Structure formats: structure tokens, C-alpha cells
Short mmCIF file of N, CA and C and ligand atoms in Angstrom, two decimals:
data_model
loop_
_atom_site.label_atom_id
_atom_site.label_comp_id
_atom_site.label_asym_id
_atom_site.label_seq_id
_atom_site.Cartn_x
_atom_site.Cartn_y
_atom_site.Cartn_z
N ALA A 1429 -12.73 31.45 7.84
CA ALA A 1429 -11.47 31.77 8.54
C ALA A 1429 -10.33 31.81 7.53
N ARG A 1430 -9.37 32.64 7.78
CA ARG A 1430 -8.25 32.80 6.84
C ARG A 1430 -6.95 32.35 7.46
N LYS A 1431 -6.06 32.00 6.59
CA LYS A 1431 -4.71 31.63 7.04
C LYS A 1431 -3.77 32.76 6.70
N SER A 1432 -2.99 33.17 7.65
CA SER A 1432 -1.91 34.11 7.35
C SER A 1432 -0.64 33.28 7.23
N ALA A 1433 0.41 33.90 6.77
CA ALA A 1433 1.63 33.16 6.45
C ALA A 1433 2.06 32.21 7.56
N GLY A 1434 2.01 30.95 7.24
CA GLY A 1434 2.50 29.94 8.17
C GLY A 1434 1.65 29.71 9.40
N GLN A 1435 0.51 30.36 9.46
CA GLN A 1435 -0.29 30.24 10.67
C GLN A 1435 -1.68 29.73 10.37
N THR A 1436 -2.12 28.74 11.11
CA THR A 1436 -3.45 28.19 10.90
C THR A 1436 -4.41 28.78 11.91
N THR A 1437 -5.44 29.46 11.42
CA THR A 1437 -6.40 30.06 12.34
C THR A 1437 -7.71 29.29 12.36
N MET A 1438 -7.95 28.47 11.35
CA MET A 1438 -9.21 27.73 11.33
C MET A 1438 -9.06 26.40 12.05
N GLN A 1439 -10.17 25.69 12.12
CA GLN A 1439 -10.18 24.41 12.84
C GLN A 1439 -9.54 23.33 11.99
N MET A 1440 -8.23 23.45 11.83
CA MET A 1440 -7.48 22.44 11.09
C MET A 1440 -7.33 21.22 11.99
N GLU A 1441 -7.97 20.15 11.60
CA GLU A 1441 -7.91 18.94 12.42
C GLU A 1441 -7.33 17.81 11.60
N ARG A 1442 -6.99 16.77 12.33
CA ARG A 1442 -6.60 15.53 11.67
C ARG A 1442 -7.49 14.40 12.18
N THR A 1443 -7.77 13.46 11.30
CA THR A 1443 -8.53 12.29 11.72
C THR A 1443 -7.84 11.02 11.24
N PHE A 1444 -8.10 9.94 11.96
CA PHE A 1444 -7.57 8.64 11.56
C PHE A 1444 -8.66 7.88 10.82
N ILE A 1445 -8.35 7.48 9.61
CA ILE A 1445 -9.28 6.72 8.77
C ILE A 1445 -8.62 5.40 8.42
N ALA A 1446 -9.36 4.30 8.52
CA ALA A 1446 -8.81 3.00 8.12
C ALA A 1446 -9.81 2.26 7.25
N ILE A 1447 -9.33 1.75 6.13
CA ILE A 1447 -10.16 0.86 5.31
C ILE A 1447 -9.94 -0.54 5.85
N LYS A 1448 -11.02 -1.17 6.27
CA LYS A 1448 -10.96 -2.47 6.95
C LYS A 1448 -10.76 -3.59 5.93
N PRO A 1449 -10.44 -4.81 6.41
CA PRO A 1449 -10.14 -5.91 5.48
C PRO A 1449 -11.25 -6.23 4.48
N ASP A 1450 -12.51 -5.99 4.85
CA ASP A 1450 -13.59 -6.21 3.87
C ASP A 1450 -13.47 -5.21 2.72
N GLY A 1451 -13.16 -3.97 3.05
CA GLY A 1451 -13.02 -2.94 2.03
C GLY A 1451 -11.83 -3.19 1.11
N THR A 1452 -10.70 -3.61 1.68
CA THR A 1452 -9.52 -3.87 0.84
C THR A 1452 -9.75 -5.11 -0.03
N ASN A 1453 -10.33 -6.16 0.57
CA ASN A 1453 -10.59 -7.38 -0.20
C ASN A 1453 -11.58 -7.14 -1.34
N ARG A 1454 -12.52 -6.26 -1.11
CA ARG A 1454 -13.55 -6.00 -2.13
C ARG A 1454 -13.13 -5.00 -3.19
N GLY A 1455 -11.89 -4.51 -3.08
CA GLY A 1455 -11.40 -3.59 -4.11
C GLY A 1455 -11.96 -2.19 -3.98
N LEU A 1456 -12.21 -1.75 -2.73
CA LEU A 1456 -12.83 -0.44 -2.52
C LEU A 1456 -11.84 0.63 -2.07
N ILE A 1457 -10.54 0.30 -2.10
CA ILE A 1457 -9.53 1.25 -1.60
C ILE A 1457 -9.59 2.56 -2.40
N GLY A 1458 -9.51 2.45 -3.70
CA GLY A 1458 -9.49 3.65 -4.54
C GLY A 1458 -10.75 4.48 -4.39
N GLU A 1459 -11.89 3.81 -4.39
CA GLU A 1459 -13.20 4.46 -4.22
C GLU A 1459 -13.25 5.29 -2.93
N ILE A 1460 -12.76 4.69 -1.85
CA ILE A 1460 -12.84 5.37 -0.55
C ILE A 1460 -11.85 6.53 -0.47
N ILE A 1461 -10.63 6.30 -0.91
CA ILE A 1461 -9.64 7.38 -0.89
C ILE A 1461 -10.13 8.53 -1.77
N ALA A 1462 -10.73 8.21 -2.91
CA ALA A 1462 -11.19 9.25 -3.84
C ALA A 1462 -12.20 10.19 -3.19
N ARG A 1463 -13.03 9.65 -2.30
CA ARG A 1463 -14.04 10.52 -1.69
C ARG A 1463 -13.40 11.58 -0.80
N PHE A 1464 -12.38 11.19 -0.03
CA PHE A 1464 -11.70 12.16 0.83
C PHE A 1464 -10.86 13.12 0.00
N GLU A 1465 -10.22 12.59 -1.05
CA GLU A 1465 -9.43 13.43 -1.95
C GLU A 1465 -10.29 14.49 -2.62
N LYS A 1466 -11.40 14.03 -3.20
CA LYS A 1466 -12.27 14.95 -3.96
C LYS A 1466 -12.92 16.00 -3.06
N LYS A 1467 -13.17 15.64 -1.81
CA LYS A 1467 -13.74 16.60 -0.87
C LYS A 1467 -12.80 17.78 -0.67
N GLY A 1468 -11.51 17.53 -0.79
CA GLY A 1468 -10.51 18.59 -0.61
C GLY A 1468 -9.61 18.37 0.58
N TYR A 1469 -9.85 17.28 1.31
CA TYR A 1469 -8.99 17.01 2.46
C TYR A 1469 -7.59 16.60 2.02
N LYS A 1470 -6.66 16.80 2.93
CA LYS A 1470 -5.24 16.59 2.65
C LYS A 1470 -4.77 15.29 3.30
N LEU A 1471 -4.17 14.44 2.49
CA LEU A 1471 -3.62 13.18 2.99
C LEU A 1471 -2.27 13.44 3.64
N VAL A 1472 -2.16 13.06 4.90
CA VAL A 1472 -0.95 13.34 5.68
C VAL A 1472 -0.12 12.07 5.90
N ALA A 1473 -0.77 10.92 5.90
CA ALA A 1473 -0.05 9.66 6.08
C ALA A 1473 -0.91 8.52 5.57
N MET A 1474 -0.24 7.49 5.06
CA MET A 1474 -0.96 6.31 4.61
C MET A 1474 -0.03 5.11 4.61
N LYS A 1475 -0.52 3.98 5.08
CA LYS A 1475 0.26 2.74 4.96
C LYS A 1475 -0.65 1.52 4.93
N ALA A 1476 -0.10 0.47 4.33
CA ALA A 1476 -0.79 -0.81 4.24
C ALA A 1476 -0.27 -1.70 5.36
N VAL A 1477 -1.17 -2.22 6.18
CA VAL A 1477 -0.76 -3.07 7.30
C VAL A 1477 -1.70 -4.27 7.47
N LYS A 1478 -1.12 -5.36 7.92
CA LYS A 1478 -1.94 -6.46 8.44
C LYS A 1478 -1.76 -6.37 9.95
N PRO A 1479 -2.75 -5.80 10.64
CA PRO A 1479 -2.56 -5.46 12.05
C PRO A 1479 -2.34 -6.68 12.94
N SER A 1480 -1.50 -6.50 13.94
CA SER A 1480 -1.34 -7.52 14.96
C SER A 1480 -2.56 -7.50 15.87
N LYS A 1481 -2.75 -8.59 16.62
CA LYS A 1481 -3.85 -8.65 17.58
C LYS A 1481 -3.70 -7.52 18.61
N GLU A 1482 -2.47 -7.30 19.02
CA GLU A 1482 -2.20 -6.25 20.02
C GLU A 1482 -2.62 -4.87 19.50
N LEU A 1483 -2.28 -4.59 18.25
CA LEU A 1483 -2.64 -3.29 17.65
C LEU A 1483 -4.16 -3.13 17.59
N ALA A 1484 -4.85 -4.18 17.12
CA ALA A 1484 -6.31 -4.11 17.00
C ALA A 1484 -6.97 -3.97 18.38
N GLU A 1485 -6.44 -4.70 19.36
CA GLU A 1485 -7.01 -4.62 20.71
C GLU A 1485 -6.79 -3.24 21.33
N THR A 1486 -5.63 -2.67 21.08
CA THR A 1486 -5.35 -1.32 21.59
C THR A 1486 -6.27 -0.30 20.93
N HIS A 1487 -6.39 -0.43 19.62
CA HIS A 1487 -7.24 0.51 18.87
C HIS A 1487 -8.68 0.47 19.39
N TYR A 1488 -9.21 -0.73 19.62
CA TYR A 1488 -10.61 -0.88 20.04
C TYR A 1488 -10.75 -1.08 21.55
N ASP A 1489 -9.78 -0.62 22.31
CA ASP A 1489 -9.76 -0.81 23.77
C ASP A 1489 -11.08 -0.41 24.45
N ALA A 1490 -11.69 0.67 23.99
CA ALA A 1490 -12.93 1.17 24.62
C ALA A 1490 -14.08 0.18 24.46
N LEU A 1491 -13.94 -0.77 23.55
CA LEU A 1491 -15.03 -1.72 23.28
C LEU A 1491 -14.76 -3.11 23.85
N LYS A 1492 -13.74 -3.22 24.72
CA LYS A 1492 -13.30 -4.56 25.12
C LYS A 1492 -14.33 -5.36 25.91
N GLU A 1493 -15.32 -4.70 26.51
CA GLU A 1493 -16.38 -5.43 27.22
C GLU A 1493 -17.55 -5.83 26.31
N LYS A 1494 -17.54 -5.36 25.09
CA LYS A 1494 -18.66 -5.65 24.18
C LYS A 1494 -18.61 -7.11 23.70
N PRO A 1495 -19.77 -7.71 23.47
CA PRO A 1495 -19.79 -9.11 23.01
C PRO A 1495 -19.13 -9.31 21.64
N PHE A 1496 -19.11 -8.24 20.83
CA PHE A 1496 -18.54 -8.37 19.48
C PHE A 1496 -17.04 -8.06 19.45
N PHE A 1497 -16.42 -7.79 20.62
CA PHE A 1497 -15.02 -7.38 20.64
C PHE A 1497 -14.08 -8.44 20.03
N GLY A 1498 -14.25 -9.70 20.45
CA GLY A 1498 -13.39 -10.78 19.95
C GLY A 1498 -13.47 -10.93 18.43
N PRO A 1499 -14.70 -11.13 17.91
CA PRO A 1499 -14.85 -11.21 16.46
C PRO A 1499 -14.35 -9.96 15.72
N LEU A 1500 -14.55 -8.80 16.33
CA LEU A 1500 -14.11 -7.54 15.70
C LEU A 1500 -12.59 -7.52 15.55
N VAL A 1501 -11.90 -7.86 16.63
CA VAL A 1501 -10.43 -7.88 16.60
C VAL A 1501 -9.94 -8.91 15.57
N GLU A 1502 -10.56 -10.08 15.59
CA GLU A 1502 -10.18 -11.13 14.64
C GLU A 1502 -10.38 -10.66 13.19
N PHE A 1503 -11.49 -9.99 12.95
CA PHE A 1503 -11.80 -9.46 11.61
C PHE A 1503 -10.76 -8.41 11.19
N ILE A 1504 -10.43 -7.50 12.07
CA ILE A 1504 -9.49 -6.43 11.72
C ILE A 1504 -8.10 -7.00 11.41
N CYS A 1505 -7.75 -8.09 12.11
CA CYS A 1505 -6.44 -8.72 11.90
C CYS A 1505 -6.42 -9.70 10.73
N SER A 1506 -7.57 -9.91 10.10
CA SER A 1506 -7.68 -10.99 9.13
C SER A 1506 -7.10 -10.66 7.76
N GLY A 1507 -6.78 -9.42 7.53
CA GLY A 1507 -6.28 -9.05 6.20
C GLY A 1507 -5.73 -7.65 6.17
N LEU A 1508 -5.66 -7.14 4.95
CA LEU A 1508 -5.03 -5.83 4.73
C LEU A 1508 -5.90 -4.68 5.25
N VAL A 1509 -5.28 -3.79 5.98
CA VAL A 1509 -5.91 -2.54 6.41
C VAL A 1509 -5.12 -1.38 5.80
N ILE A 1510 -5.82 -0.40 5.25
CA ILE A 1510 -5.17 0.82 4.78
C ILE A 1510 -5.41 1.88 5.85
N ALA A 1511 -4.33 2.24 6.54
CA ALA A 1511 -4.40 3.23 7.63
C ALA A 1511 -4.01 4.59 7.08
N MET A 1512 -4.80 5.59 7.40
CA MET A 1512 -4.56 6.93 6.85
C MET A 1512 -4.81 8.02 7.88
N VAL A 1513 -4.13 9.14 7.66
CA VAL A 1513 -4.42 10.36 8.40
C VAL A 1513 -4.82 11.42 7.37
N TRP A 1514 -5.98 12.01 7.58
CA TRP A 1514 -6.47 13.08 6.71
C TRP A 1514 -6.61 14.36 7.52
N GLU A 1515 -6.36 15.47 6.87
CA GLU A 1515 -6.35 16.77 7.55
C GLU A 1515 -7.24 17.77 6.82
N GLY A 1516 -7.89 18.62 7.59
CA GLY A 1516 -8.67 19.70 7.00
C GLY A 1516 -9.67 20.26 7.99
N THR A 1517 -10.34 21.31 7.61
CA THR A 1517 -11.33 21.93 8.48
C THR A 1517 -12.47 20.94 8.75
N GLY A 1518 -12.71 20.71 10.04
CA GLY A 1518 -13.83 19.86 10.45
C GLY A 1518 -13.76 18.42 9.98
N VAL A 1519 -12.55 17.94 9.68
CA VAL A 1519 -12.44 16.61 9.05
C VAL A 1519 -12.91 15.48 9.95
N VAL A 1520 -12.87 15.64 11.27
CA VAL A 1520 -13.32 14.56 12.16
C VAL A 1520 -14.83 14.36 12.00
N LYS A 1521 -15.59 15.43 12.19
CA LYS A 1521 -17.05 15.33 12.11
C LYS A 1521 -17.52 15.07 10.68
N THR A 1522 -16.96 15.82 9.74
CA THR A 1522 -17.36 15.65 8.35
C THR A 1522 -16.97 14.27 7.83
N GLY A 1523 -15.81 13.79 8.27
CA GLY A 1523 -15.39 12.44 7.90
C GLY A 1523 -16.39 11.41 8.39
N ARG A 1524 -16.87 11.57 9.62
CA ARG A 1524 -17.88 10.65 10.16
C ARG A 1524 -19.18 10.72 9.36
N GLN A 1525 -19.54 11.94 8.92
CA GLN A 1525 -20.75 12.08 8.10
C GLN A 1525 -20.57 11.41 6.74
N MET A 1526 -19.37 11.54 6.18
CA MET A 1526 -19.08 10.90 4.89
C MET A 1526 -19.12 9.38 5.03
N ILE A 1527 -18.69 8.88 6.20
CA ILE A 1527 -18.66 7.43 6.46
C ILE A 1527 -20.07 6.89 6.68
N GLY A 1528 -20.89 7.61 7.44
CA GLY A 1528 -22.25 7.16 7.74
C GLY A 1528 -22.35 6.43 9.06
N ALA A 1529 -23.54 5.97 9.39
CA ALA A 1529 -23.82 5.31 10.67
C ALA A 1529 -23.08 3.98 10.77
N THR A 1530 -22.87 3.53 12.02
CA THR A 1530 -22.14 2.28 12.26
C THR A 1530 -22.76 1.11 11.51
N ASN A 1531 -24.09 1.03 11.54
CA ASN A 1531 -24.81 -0.02 10.81
C ASN A 1531 -25.07 0.46 9.38
N PRO A 1532 -24.46 -0.19 8.40
CA PRO A 1532 -24.62 0.28 7.01
C PRO A 1532 -26.07 0.37 6.55
N LEU A 1533 -26.95 -0.50 7.10
CA LEU A 1533 -28.35 -0.43 6.69
C LEU A 1533 -29.04 0.81 7.24
N GLU A 1534 -28.42 1.44 8.24
CA GLU A 1534 -28.97 2.69 8.78
C GLU A 1534 -28.20 3.91 8.27
N SER A 1535 -27.21 3.68 7.43
CA SER A 1535 -26.43 4.78 6.84
C SER A 1535 -27.15 5.30 5.61
N ALA A 1536 -27.21 6.61 5.50
CA ALA A 1536 -27.88 7.21 4.35
C ALA A 1536 -27.16 6.85 3.06
N PRO A 1537 -27.94 6.62 1.99
CA PRO A 1537 -27.31 6.50 0.67
C PRO A 1537 -26.47 7.76 0.40
N GLY A 1538 -25.34 7.56 -0.22
CA GLY A 1538 -24.44 8.69 -0.43
C GLY A 1538 -23.25 8.65 0.53
N THR A 1539 -23.46 7.99 1.68
CA THR A 1539 -22.35 7.79 2.59
C THR A 1539 -21.57 6.53 2.16
N ILE A 1540 -20.35 6.42 2.68
CA ILE A 1540 -19.51 5.27 2.29
C ILE A 1540 -20.17 3.96 2.72
N ARG A 1541 -20.56 3.87 3.99
CA ARG A 1541 -21.20 2.63 4.46
C ARG A 1541 -22.57 2.44 3.82
N GLY A 1542 -23.32 3.54 3.64
CA GLY A 1542 -24.64 3.46 3.02
C GLY A 1542 -24.58 2.97 1.59
N ASP A 1543 -23.51 3.32 0.90
CA ASP A 1543 -23.37 2.92 -0.50
C ASP A 1543 -22.70 1.56 -0.66
N LEU A 1544 -21.85 1.20 0.30
CA LEU A 1544 -20.94 0.08 0.04
C LEU A 1544 -21.07 -1.11 0.99
N GLY A 1545 -21.96 -1.05 1.97
CA GLY A 1545 -22.02 -2.13 2.95
C GLY A 1545 -23.43 -2.53 3.34
N ILE A 1546 -23.52 -3.65 4.05
CA ILE A 1546 -24.81 -4.16 4.52
C ILE A 1546 -24.74 -4.49 6.02
N ASP A 1547 -23.77 -5.34 6.43
CA ASP A 1547 -23.69 -5.81 7.81
C ASP A 1547 -22.81 -4.91 8.68
N VAL A 1548 -23.19 -4.78 9.96
CA VAL A 1548 -22.43 -3.92 10.89
C VAL A 1548 -21.00 -4.43 11.10
N GLY A 1549 -20.83 -5.73 11.07
CA GLY A 1549 -19.49 -6.31 11.24
C GLY A 1549 -18.66 -6.34 9.96
N ARG A 1550 -19.20 -5.76 8.91
CA ARG A 1550 -18.49 -5.64 7.61
C ARG A 1550 -18.77 -4.26 7.06
N ASN A 1551 -18.45 -3.24 7.86
CA ASN A 1551 -18.85 -1.87 7.48
C ASN A 1551 -17.72 -1.05 6.86
N VAL A 1552 -16.73 -1.74 6.33
CA VAL A 1552 -15.79 -1.21 5.33
C VAL A 1552 -14.73 -0.23 5.82
N ILE A 1553 -15.08 0.61 6.76
CA ILE A 1553 -14.19 1.73 7.10
C ILE A 1553 -14.31 2.13 8.56
N HIS A 1554 -13.21 2.64 9.10
CA HIS A 1554 -13.20 3.24 10.43
C HIS A 1554 -12.86 4.72 10.32
N GLY A 1555 -13.48 5.52 11.16
CA GLY A 1555 -13.11 6.94 11.27
C GLY A 1555 -13.21 7.40 12.71
N SER A 1556 -12.25 8.16 13.16
CA SER A 1556 -12.24 8.64 14.56
C SER A 1556 -13.52 9.41 14.87
N ASP A 1557 -13.99 9.27 16.13
CA ASP A 1557 -15.25 9.93 16.49
C ASP A 1557 -15.09 11.29 17.17
N ALA A 1558 -13.85 11.69 17.48
CA ALA A 1558 -13.61 13.00 18.12
C ALA A 1558 -12.14 13.38 17.90
N VAL A 1559 -11.84 14.64 18.07
CA VAL A 1559 -10.46 15.11 17.85
C VAL A 1559 -9.48 14.40 18.80
N GLU A 1560 -9.90 14.22 20.05
CA GLU A 1560 -9.00 13.55 21.03
C GLU A 1560 -8.80 12.08 20.66
N THR A 1561 -9.89 11.44 20.24
CA THR A 1561 -9.79 10.04 19.80
C THR A 1561 -8.85 9.94 18.61
N ALA A 1562 -8.96 10.89 17.70
CA ALA A 1562 -8.11 10.90 16.50
C ALA A 1562 -6.63 10.98 16.91
N GLU A 1563 -6.32 11.86 17.84
CA GLU A 1563 -4.92 11.99 18.28
C GLU A 1563 -4.42 10.68 18.86
N ARG A 1564 -5.26 10.04 19.65
CA ARG A 1564 -4.89 8.76 20.26
C ARG A 1564 -4.67 7.70 19.17
N GLU A 1565 -5.61 7.61 18.24
CA GLU A 1565 -5.52 6.58 17.21
C GLU A 1565 -4.34 6.80 16.26
N ILE A 1566 -4.10 8.05 15.90
CA ILE A 1566 -2.94 8.37 15.04
C ILE A 1566 -1.66 7.91 15.74
N GLY A 1567 -1.59 8.14 17.04
CA GLY A 1567 -0.42 7.73 17.82
C GLY A 1567 -0.24 6.23 17.90
N ILE A 1568 -1.35 5.48 17.84
CA ILE A 1568 -1.28 4.02 17.88
C ILE A 1568 -0.78 3.46 16.55
N TRP A 1569 -1.20 4.04 15.46
CA TRP A 1569 -0.94 3.48 14.13
C TRP A 1569 0.30 4.05 13.44
N PHE A 1570 0.69 5.27 13.83
CA PHE A 1570 1.79 5.93 13.13
C PHE A 1570 2.85 6.45 14.08
N LYS A 1571 4.10 6.42 13.59
CA LYS A 1571 5.19 7.12 14.26
C LYS A 1571 5.13 8.58 13.83
N PRO A 1572 5.56 9.50 14.68
CA PRO A 1572 5.48 10.93 14.30
C PRO A 1572 6.13 11.22 12.95
N GLU A 1573 7.25 10.56 12.66
CA GLU A 1573 7.96 10.85 11.40
C GLU A 1573 7.24 10.30 10.17
N GLU A 1574 6.21 9.49 10.37
CA GLU A 1574 5.42 9.00 9.23
C GLU A 1574 4.35 10.00 8.79
N LEU A 1575 4.14 11.05 9.59
CA LEU A 1575 3.17 12.08 9.22
C LEU A 1575 3.90 13.10 8.35
N VAL A 1576 3.46 13.21 7.11
CA VAL A 1576 4.22 13.99 6.12
C VAL A 1576 3.84 15.47 6.18
N ASP A 1577 4.87 16.30 6.27
CA ASP A 1577 4.69 17.75 6.26
C ASP A 1577 4.81 18.22 4.80
N TRP A 1578 3.69 18.52 4.19
CA TRP A 1578 3.74 18.96 2.78
C TRP A 1578 2.68 20.02 2.54
N ASP A 1579 2.88 20.75 1.45
CA ASP A 1579 2.01 21.87 1.14
C ASP A 1579 0.98 21.45 0.09
N GLN A 1580 -0.28 21.50 0.47
CA GLN A 1580 -1.36 21.19 -0.49
C GLN A 1580 -1.56 22.44 -1.36
N THR A 1581 -0.89 22.46 -2.48
CA THR A 1581 -0.80 23.73 -3.25
C THR A 1581 -2.15 24.19 -3.80
N VAL A 1582 -3.12 23.29 -3.91
CA VAL A 1582 -4.44 23.73 -4.38
C VAL A 1582 -5.30 24.33 -3.26
N LYS A 1583 -4.75 24.48 -2.08
CA LYS A 1583 -5.61 24.86 -0.95
C LYS A 1583 -6.31 26.20 -1.14
N GLN A 1584 -5.71 27.09 -1.94
CA GLN A 1584 -6.39 28.38 -2.20
C GLN A 1584 -7.67 28.18 -3.01
N TRP A 1585 -7.83 27.02 -3.63
CA TRP A 1585 -9.05 26.73 -4.39
C TRP A 1585 -10.02 25.87 -3.59
N ILE A 1586 -9.61 25.52 -2.37
CA ILE A 1586 -10.46 24.73 -1.49
C ILE A 1586 -10.94 25.59 -0.32
N TYR A 1587 -10.01 26.44 0.18
CA TYR A 1587 -10.32 27.33 1.31
C TYR A 1587 -10.32 28.78 0.85
N GLU A 1588 -11.25 29.60 1.38
CA GLU A 1588 -11.27 31.02 1.00
C GLU A 1588 -10.28 31.84 1.81
N1 UDP B 555 -19.32 -3.53 15.54
C1 UDP B 555 -19.80 -4.81 15.38
N2 UDP B 555 -21.02 -5.13 15.92
C2 UDP B 555 -21.76 -4.23 16.60
C3 UDP B 555 -21.26 -2.92 16.75
C4 UDP B 555 -20.03 -2.60 16.21
O1 UDP B 555 -19.15 -5.66 14.76
O2 UDP B 555 -22.85 -4.56 17.05
C5 UDP B 555 -18.01 -3.19 14.96
C6 UDP B 555 -18.14 -2.37 13.68
O3 UDP B 555 -17.11 -2.78 12.77
C7 UDP B 555 -17.87 -0.96 14.17
C8 UDP B 555 -16.82 -1.22 15.25
O4 UDP B 555 -17.27 -2.40 15.88
O5 UDP B 555 -17.40 -0.12 13.12
C9 UDP B 555 -16.67 -0.13 16.27
O6 UDP B 555 -17.90 0.14 16.84
P1 UDP B 555 -18.33 1.66 17.16
O7 UDP B 555 -19.57 1.62 17.96
O8 UDP B 555 -17.15 2.39 17.73
O9 UDP B 555 -18.73 2.21 15.71
P2 UDP B 555 -18.01 3.20 14.66
O10 UDP B 555 -17.38 4.32 15.44
O11 UDP B 555 -17.00 2.37 13.88
O12 UDP B 555 -19.13 3.67 13.77
#
């Protein structure tokens, strides 16, 4: 698909990606960001946060009946989270493929969780599972004015 002046015709999507406290504590921030950068995706927003309980509970609202919900929220609030928005063609699905399966031991080598994690409750990274989920999550973590409007000048070398 091609872009004409100022108009996006391809499936330009945004996804919400967060490096969890295990990833930040283990010094994996640069490694994880590098994978999305090198792929060619465009960083639209990023911030360092120690999430409140309310923020974590809202983010994981769909899982509130699960037995691991309490420990999960406590874990997410326990330290630094790097919250990001990445943009590009198919970034929601491809981002999930780059991240790997929820359980790191079931994630293929080459994926972020497959390469960098072992336990499901310490799986290093979050990524939205659908375009609608991404919109919801971006709205929870970011104000509209925190999403940066900028031109990825190398895009002609990433997209045909
Ligand atoms: N999780 C957990 N125990 C489980 C399943 C999930 O601690 O048995 C945590 C894990 O950190 C996971 C998060 O809950 O990433 C959200 O679960 P989901 O099923 O939405 O997986 P994801 O979309 O993150 O792969």
C-alpha cells in the first residue's frame, strides 16, 4: 500500500507496549526498545511511571476475576514501568508476535519473552492484543497531547 501526500492508506495502527518492573529492574529497557526500533516501527510516546494501584487495576480490568489478578496488580505497581505507544503497519499483531506467548517457556526463541523470561508472572513486557484494546490502553496511560506528531523521515526506506 502507498501513502499519498498527508494521507495514510495502509493499516497504520498504534499499539500500547509496556516494559514491566521485572524488565526495567533487569536492565532490559534498551534491548526491548531496540527491537521495535530496528523493526522500523515509529515511537509515538514514551514515559517512565510507577503505576498506581488504580491505573494497574484499570489496565487489567478484563482479568479482575482471575486468581492471579491481585498478585499481577501488585507486581505491576512494584516498580518502574516504561509505557510506550508504537505505530506502524500491523504493529498490534506483529508486536504480539515479537513479544511471544504469555508463558515465556512457551514463547519461541527469538521472541522477547522467549529470549528474556521464564515465569508467566515475570514475562517482562505487555502488548495490546487488538486495535480496540490498544486504543483503550493508550487512553488509560497517556493524555492525547503526550502522543507526539512527528515525521519518521526514514519511512521511505521502511515502506515501499
Ligand atoms: N499472568 C499471570 N499468571 C497467569 C496468566 C497471566 O501472572 O497465569 C499475567 C502475565 O503477566 C500476563 C498478564 O497476566 O502477561 C496478562 O495476562 P494475559 O492473558 O492478558 O496475557 P498477555 O496478553 O500479557 O500475553
